[in-house]
Amino acid sequence: MAAVAGLGATVGALGRYGMTRLVQSYHGNRWPLATLLINWLGCLLFGFLTGWQATNLTAVLLGTGVLGGFTTYSTFSHEVIMLADQRRYGAMTLYLLLSIVGGLILAAGGGWLGWLFR
Amino acid sequence: MANVFAIIVFAFLGGSGRYLVGQALPEAAGFPWATILINLIGSGLLAWLSHAKRLTAQWPEAVTVGLGVGGVGAFTTFSTFSVDAVRLVSEQRWLAAISYVLITVIGGMICSALGVWIARRWWTFNLEEE
């Protein structure tokens, strides 16, 4: 099962790499929009999987693997700290709150949607 | 292309590693310690790696991209964190939910800041980076 999670994570990480480059090509990288969108999308889909009550194999492959590897906490923390380092405290607070509160709302909403489609 | 290959290799390790840590550290009292540990350690490592230029200059850029985006990026997870927090709320375990979110957010920022500081202190070139 660890290999299943690992395989899923390669797909997720490549998706994150591609999406980061795509978003940054339009938006630039002054504000970490790419990571925010990635984490939001991942929270919505992971919530859906949980509410839908996916089987164990699907949950490990798509949840732990693909979505776990797609979303990232380390990049999020680092971007928060770099905004603080640049003394852009307003941008830092906005990014932090949007990520955390938005992620929680989307995970809950995804769970509800998954429960509906079960 | 080298970046993509490096991301695939390290993301496999990061994703399986996260699964194994989750198995080794089951939830104690329903509290997701494994995800906390993973996200805090990963936050410190990624921040350190991003600034340890004196070290990362010694190997191809693809290795740094693979380790950061693939390895540590896939090791840590934002979606599991959010879903677990929502689950604690849905079980009406308010104190556990609030402490889980606060420990992850504040702890992640502290680990990240420490990683940056350590890298800038010992692993950067003398002329300040960036």
Tab-separated table of C-alpha atoms in Angstrom:
chain	number	residue	atom	x	y	z
A	1	MET	CA	0.000	0.000	0.000
A	2	ALA	CA	2.922	2.366	0.615
A	3	ALA	CA	3.872	1.942	-3.066
A	4	VAL	CA	0.270	2.717	-4.096
A	5	ALA	CA	0.424	5.968	-2.115
A	6	GLY	CA	3.841	6.698	-3.632
A	7	LEU	CA	2.583	6.129	-7.188
A	8	GLY	CA	-0.385	8.407	-6.592
A	9	ALA	CA	1.930	11.041	-5.106
A	10	THR	CA	4.067	11.145	-8.276
A	11	VAL	CA	0.940	12.043	-10.280
A	12	GLY	CA	-0.116	14.614	-7.677
A	13	ALA	CA	3.320	16.242	-7.443
A	14	LEU	CA	3.637	16.481	-11.245
A	15	GLY	CA	0.159	18.034	-11.375
A	16	ARG	CA	1.248	20.586	-8.752
A	17	TYR	CA	4.459	21.354	-10.653
A	18	GLY	CA	2.516	21.854	-13.916
A	19	MET	CA	-0.225	23.920	-12.342
A	20	THR	CA	2.276	26.117	-10.454
A	21	ARG	CA	4.107	26.883	-13.703
A	22	LEU	CA	0.843	27.541	-15.545
A	23	VAL	CA	-0.576	29.898	-12.894
A	24	GLN	CA	2.755	31.707	-12.475
A	25	SER	CA	3.014	32.232	-16.238
A	26	TYR	CA	-0.178	34.305	-16.035
A	27	HIS	CA	-0.010	35.722	-12.545
A	28	GLY	CA	3.715	35.883	-11.782
A	29	ASN	CA	4.981	34.768	-8.382
A	30	ARG	CA	4.729	37.928	-6.290
A	31	TRP	CA	1.663	36.530	-4.534
A	32	PRO	CA	1.408	32.731	-4.006
A	33	LEU	CA	-1.839	32.243	-5.955
A	34	ALA	CA	-0.741	28.901	-7.457
A	35	THR	CA	-0.325	27.134	-4.093
A	36	LEU	CA	-3.602	28.613	-2.829
A	37	LEU	CA	-5.565	27.270	-5.835
A	38	ILE	CA	-3.826	23.879	-5.632
A	39	ASN	CA	-4.571	23.481	-1.927
A	40	TRP	CA	-8.175	24.643	-2.350
A	41	LEU	CA	-8.825	22.219	-5.212
A	42	GLY	CA	-7.149	19.377	-3.315
A	43	CYS	CA	-9.198	20.055	-0.156
A	44	LEU	CA	-12.468	20.031	-2.146
A	45	LEU	CA	-11.626	16.748	-3.894
A	46	PHE	CA	-10.244	15.048	-0.756
A	47	GLY	CA	-13.396	16.104	1.104
A	48	PHE	CA	-15.478	14.604	-1.693
A	49	LEU	CA	-13.587	11.284	-1.511
A	50	THR	CA	-14.096	11.129	2.254
A	51	GLY	CA	-17.825	11.922	2.096
A	52	TRP	CA	-18.275	9.490	-0.774
A	53	GLN	CA	-16.679	6.808	1.435
A	54	ALA	CA	-14.237	5.528	-1.137
A	55	THR	CA	-12.926	1.976	-0.683
A	56	ASN	CA	-9.576	1.594	1.039
A	57	LEU	CA	-7.561	1.119	-2.161
A	58	THR	CA	-9.193	4.117	-3.874
A	59	ALA	CA	-8.739	6.218	-0.738
A	60	VAL	CA	-5.012	5.401	-0.529
A	61	LEU	CA	-4.384	5.848	-4.278
A	62	LEU	CA	-6.442	8.997	-4.889
A	63	GLY	CA	-6.624	10.489	-1.387
A	64	THR	CA	-3.343	9.769	0.403
A	65	GLY	CA	-1.476	9.453	-2.895
A	66	VAL	CA	-2.680	11.797	-5.647
A	67	LEU	CA	-4.361	14.534	-3.569
A	68	GLY	CA	-1.952	14.238	-0.650
A	69	GLY	CA	0.932	14.712	-3.105
A	70	PHE	CA	-0.879	17.414	-5.092
A	71	THR	CA	-1.496	19.630	-2.067
A	72	THR	CA	1.448	20.760	-0.007
A	73	TYR	CA	1.865	22.167	3.457
A	74	SER	CA	5.605	22.869	3.357
A	75	THR	CA	5.371	25.281	0.402
A	76	PHE	CA	2.446	27.025	2.077
A	77	SER	CA	4.402	27.607	5.351
A	78	HIS	CA	7.466	28.749	3.459
A	79	GLU	CA	5.475	31.240	1.392
A	80	VAL	CA	3.885	32.640	4.563
A	81	ILE	CA	7.320	33.097	6.122
A	82	MET	CA	8.744	34.708	2.951
A	83	LEU	CA	5.883	37.237	2.863
A	84	ALA	CA	6.710	38.059	6.499
A	85	ASP	CA	10.408	38.263	5.560
A	86	GLN	CA	9.511	40.867	2.921
A	87	ARG	CA	7.450	42.692	5.566
A	88	ARG	CA	4.298	42.233	3.498
A	89	TYR	CA	2.203	41.487	6.561
A	90	GLY	CA	-1.147	42.271	4.903
A	91	ALA	CA	-0.456	39.842	2.055
A	92	MET	CA	0.780	37.274	4.586
A	93	THR	CA	-2.358	37.477	6.716
A	94	LEU	CA	-4.616	37.329	3.652
A	95	TYR	CA	-2.772	34.301	2.227
A	96	LEU	CA	-2.793	32.508	5.596
A	97	LEU	CA	-6.489	33.100	6.269
A	98	LEU	CA	-7.636	32.321	2.716
A	99	SER	CA	-5.637	29.065	2.734
A	100	ILE	CA	-6.735	27.778	6.134
A	101	VAL	CA	-10.351	29.004	6.283
A	102	GLY	CA	-10.947	28.366	2.564
A	103	GLY	CA	-9.397	24.887	2.815
A	104	LEU	CA	-11.626	23.972	5.759
A	105	ILE	CA	-14.791	25.256	4.032
A	106	LEU	CA	-13.937	23.454	0.782
A	107	ALA	CA	-13.100	20.195	2.610
A	108	ALA	CA	-16.456	20.382	4.436
A	109	GLY	CA	-18.329	21.288	1.225
A	110	GLY	CA	-16.598	18.490	-0.677
A	111	GLY	CA	-17.542	16.047	2.082
A	112	TRP	CA	-21.161	17.128	1.808
A	113	LEU	CA	-21.124	16.748	-1.996
A	114	GLY	CA	-19.540	13.306	-1.712
A	115	TRP	CA	-22.190	12.271	0.792
A	116	LEU	CA	-24.906	13.418	-1.687
A	117	PHE	CA	-23.414	11.371	-4.527
A	118	ARG	CA	-22.789	8.276	-2.437
B	1	MET	CA	12.728	16.995	-18.453
B	2	ALA	CA	15.341	16.331	-15.770
B	3	ASN	CA	13.105	18.236	-13.336
B	4	VAL	CA	10.115	16.026	-14.177
B	5	PHE	CA	12.150	12.848	-13.731
B	6	ALA	CA	13.541	14.047	-10.384
B	7	ILE	CA	10.053	15.032	-9.174
B	8	ILE	CA	8.690	11.570	-10.060
B	9	VAL	CA	11.459	9.772	-8.152
B	10	PHE	CA	11.326	11.943	-5.029
B	11	ALA	CA	7.510	12.280	-4.966
B	12	PHE	CA	7.252	8.493	-4.893
B	13	LEU	CA	9.510	8.474	-1.828
B	14	GLY	CA	7.696	11.409	-0.220
B	15	GLY	CA	4.217	9.933	-0.762
B	16	SER	CA	5.153	6.427	0.435
B	17	GLY	CA	7.023	7.962	3.354
B	18	ARG	CA	3.913	9.872	4.423
B	19	TYR	CA	1.847	6.680	4.221
B	20	LEU	CA	4.399	4.751	6.309
B	21	VAL	CA	4.620	7.453	8.989
B	22	GLY	CA	0.807	7.415	9.121
B	23	GLN	CA	0.867	3.654	9.664
B	24	ALA	CA	3.628	3.818	12.264
B	25	LEU	CA	1.923	6.590	14.241
B	26	PRO	CA	-1.760	5.753	14.474
B	27	GLU	CA	-4.121	8.380	15.821
B	28	ALA	CA	-3.819	8.592	19.593
B	29	ALA	CA	-7.122	9.655	21.141
B	30	GLY	CA	-8.348	10.444	17.635
B	31	PHE	CA	-5.746	13.162	17.236
B	32	PRO	CA	-3.773	13.045	13.944
B	33	TRP	CA	-0.209	13.248	15.301
B	34	ALA	CA	1.310	11.750	12.154
B	35	THR	CA	0.088	14.581	9.900
B	36	ILE	CA	1.285	17.177	12.427
B	37	LEU	CA	4.750	15.622	12.584
B	38	ILE	CA	4.949	15.274	8.783
B	39	ASN	CA	3.856	18.843	8.084
B	40	LEU	CA	6.112	20.397	10.726
B	41	ILE	CA	9.242	18.469	9.733
B	42	GLY	CA	8.494	19.082	6.037
B	43	SER	CA	7.996	22.812	6.594
B	44	GLY	CA	11.405	23.078	8.240
B	45	LEU	CA	13.130	20.980	5.563
B	46	LEU	CA	11.641	22.828	2.568
B	47	ALA	CA	12.483	26.246	4.016
B	48	TRP	CA	16.038	25.116	4.755
B	49	LEU	CA	16.455	23.564	1.289
B	50	SER	CA	15.151	26.703	-0.426
B	51	HIS	CA	17.847	28.852	1.182
B	52	ALA	CA	20.787	26.468	1.617
B	53	LYS	CA	22.339	27.784	-1.597
B	54	ARG	CA	25.916	26.906	-0.642
B	55	LEU	CA	24.845	23.268	-0.486
B	56	THR	CA	22.381	23.113	-3.394
B	57	ALA	CA	24.851	24.871	-5.724
B	58	GLN	CA	26.961	21.707	-5.562
B	59	TRP	CA	24.492	19.486	-7.419
B	60	PRO	CA	22.272	19.851	-10.524
B	61	GLU	CA	19.221	22.083	-10.169
B	62	ALA	CA	16.952	19.127	-10.960
B	63	VAL	CA	17.980	17.467	-7.678
B	64	THR	CA	16.907	20.538	-5.689
B	65	VAL	CA	13.628	20.806	-7.627
B	66	GLY	CA	13.024	17.064	-7.179
B	67	LEU	CA	13.733	17.174	-3.440
B	68	GLY	CA	11.650	20.322	-2.855
B	69	VAL	CA	8.673	20.028	-5.209
B	70	GLY	CA	8.665	16.230	-5.318
B	71	GLY	CA	10.094	14.905	-2.058
B	72	VAL	CA	9.152	17.373	0.655
B	73	GLY	CA	6.209	18.805	-1.342
B	74	ALA	CA	4.554	15.395	-1.642
B	75	PHE	CA	5.577	14.344	1.880
B	76	THR	CA	3.629	17.223	3.413
B	77	THR	CA	-0.065	17.582	2.708
B	78	PHE	CA	-2.630	20.326	2.998
B	79	SER	CA	-5.697	18.291	2.019
B	80	THR	CA	-5.351	15.618	4.722
B	81	PHE	CA	-4.844	18.376	7.282
B	82	SER	CA	-8.075	20.160	6.251
B	83	VAL	CA	-10.165	16.991	5.993
B	84	ASP	CA	-8.946	15.785	9.424
B	85	ALA	CA	-9.767	19.165	10.980
B	86	VAL	CA	-13.271	19.075	9.462
B	87	ARG	CA	-13.724	15.532	10.779
B	88	LEU	CA	-12.823	16.647	14.316
B	89	VAL	CA	-15.388	19.480	14.002
B	90	SER	CA	-18.055	17.081	12.695
B	91	GLU	CA	-17.423	14.845	15.718
B	92	GLN	CA	-17.959	17.996	17.812
B	93	ARG	CA	-14.497	17.680	19.313
B	94	TRP	CA	-13.988	21.427	19.270
B	95	LEU	CA	-10.923	21.631	21.482
B	96	ALA	CA	-9.123	18.938	19.454
B	97	ALA	CA	-10.072	20.668	16.176
B	98	ILE	CA	-8.872	24.092	17.327
B	99	SER	CA	-5.639	22.780	18.809
B	100	TYR	CA	-4.963	20.698	15.675
B	101	VAL	CA	-5.304	23.763	13.428
B	102	LEU	CA	-3.312	26.041	15.744
B	103	ILE	CA	-0.473	23.541	16.323
B	104	THR	CA	-0.165	22.936	12.567
B	105	VAL	CA	-0.334	26.602	11.527
B	106	ILE	CA	1.856	28.114	14.264
B	107	GLY	CA	4.206	25.124	14.401
B	108	GLY	CA	4.579	25.131	10.609
B	109	MET	CA	5.489	28.827	10.621
B	110	ILE	CA	8.010	28.353	13.437
B	111	CYS	CA	9.653	25.358	11.707
B	112	SER	CA	9.718	27.211	8.394
B	113	ALA	CA	11.264	30.326	9.953
B	114	LEU	CA	13.853	28.151	11.735
B	115	GLY	CA	14.707	26.412	8.444
B	116	VAL	CA	15.260	29.746	6.702
B	117	TRP	CA	17.305	31.084	9.624
B	118	ILE	CA	19.544	28.002	9.893
B	119	ALA	CA	20.167	27.945	6.128
B	120	ARG	CA	20.989	31.677	6.035
B	121	ARG	CA	23.239	31.334	9.069
B	122	TRP	CA	25.342	28.370	7.926
B	123	TRP	CA	24.530	27.292	4.386
B	124	THR	CA	24.377	30.439	2.322
B	125	PHE	CA	27.104	32.266	0.437
B	126	ASN	CA	28.685	35.185	2.244
B	127	LEU	CA	27.043	37.730	-0.015
B	128	GLU	CA	23.420	37.567	1.044
B	129	GLU	CA	21.202	35.631	-1.331
B	130	GLU	CA	18.180	36.867	-3.264
